C-alpha atoms as one frame of an Amber mdcrd trajectory, in Angstrom:
protein
  21.093 -48.331 -44.981  17.835 -46.919 -43.768  16.668 -43.808 -42.157  14.334
 -43.665 -39.765  12.898 -40.428 -38.386  11.180 -39.933 -34.904   8.833 -37.107
 -32.885  10.368 -36.667 -29.925  10.632 -34.683 -26.237  14.153 -34.831 -26.647
  14.143 -31.026 -25.603  17.778 -30.121 -24.543  21.059 -31.030 -24.943  20.973
 -32.722 -21.296  18.921 -35.338 -22.676  20.708 -35.774 -25.795  23.341 -36.920
 -23.919  21.076 -39.388 -21.876  21.189 -41.112 -25.383  24.332 -40.849 -26.339
  25.845 -43.935 -24.996  22.774 -45.953 -25.961  22.707 -44.958 -29.685  26.742
 -44.869 -29.980  27.375 -48.409 -28.662  24.285 -50.095 -31.035  25.848 -51.051
 -33.986  23.374 -51.229 -36.020  22.841 -47.071 -35.766  25.635 -45.794 -38.358
  24.610 -42.352 -37.710  22.017 -39.908 -35.645  20.913 -36.433 -34.754  18.453
 -34.688 -32.532  17.049 -31.285 -33.565  16.467 -29.687 -30.523  16.037 -26.297
 -32.349  12.799 -28.576 -34.552   9.062 -27.906 -33.001   9.172 -31.710 -33.163
  12.730 -32.139 -31.581  13.285 -34.691 -34.595  15.165 -37.052 -34.206  17.285
 -38.827 -37.458  18.728 -42.434 -37.408  20.764 -43.569 -39.783  20.893 -47.382
 -40.040  21.346 -50.739 -40.832  18.016 -53.064 -41.706  19.327 -55.170 -38.970
  17.331 -52.490 -36.615  13.605 -51.332 -36.719  11.050 -48.383 -35.912  10.078
 -50.228 -33.094  13.315 -51.164 -31.904  14.459 -47.469 -31.255  11.034 -46.964
 -30.192  11.557 -49.198 -27.242  15.083 -47.665 -26.725  13.414 -44.430 -26.057
  11.111 -45.170 -24.347  13.115 -47.225 -21.812  14.404 -43.703 -21.210  11.298
 -41.700 -20.210  11.050 -40.083 -23.507   8.311 -39.415 -25.762   8.062 -40.817
 -29.135   6.584 -41.479 -32.077   7.257 -42.555 -36.133   7.542 -39.199 -38.382
   6.352 -39.999 -42.264   8.106 -37.855 -44.887
């Protein structure tokens, strides 16, 4: 398992809901959350090692959202 953390422009519950089915259906994503209270609207994903940062970025961008990897 690894942890992936991103800055996004997902700023509302409605926008989180738009990605819910995408993330919940993906077998390599074990757990995910978006902190819409944080200034960076942090997307945090716990995933298997079969999925990469680039995979997540592509999934989010396809749905019209900004996303950038955050280093921690």
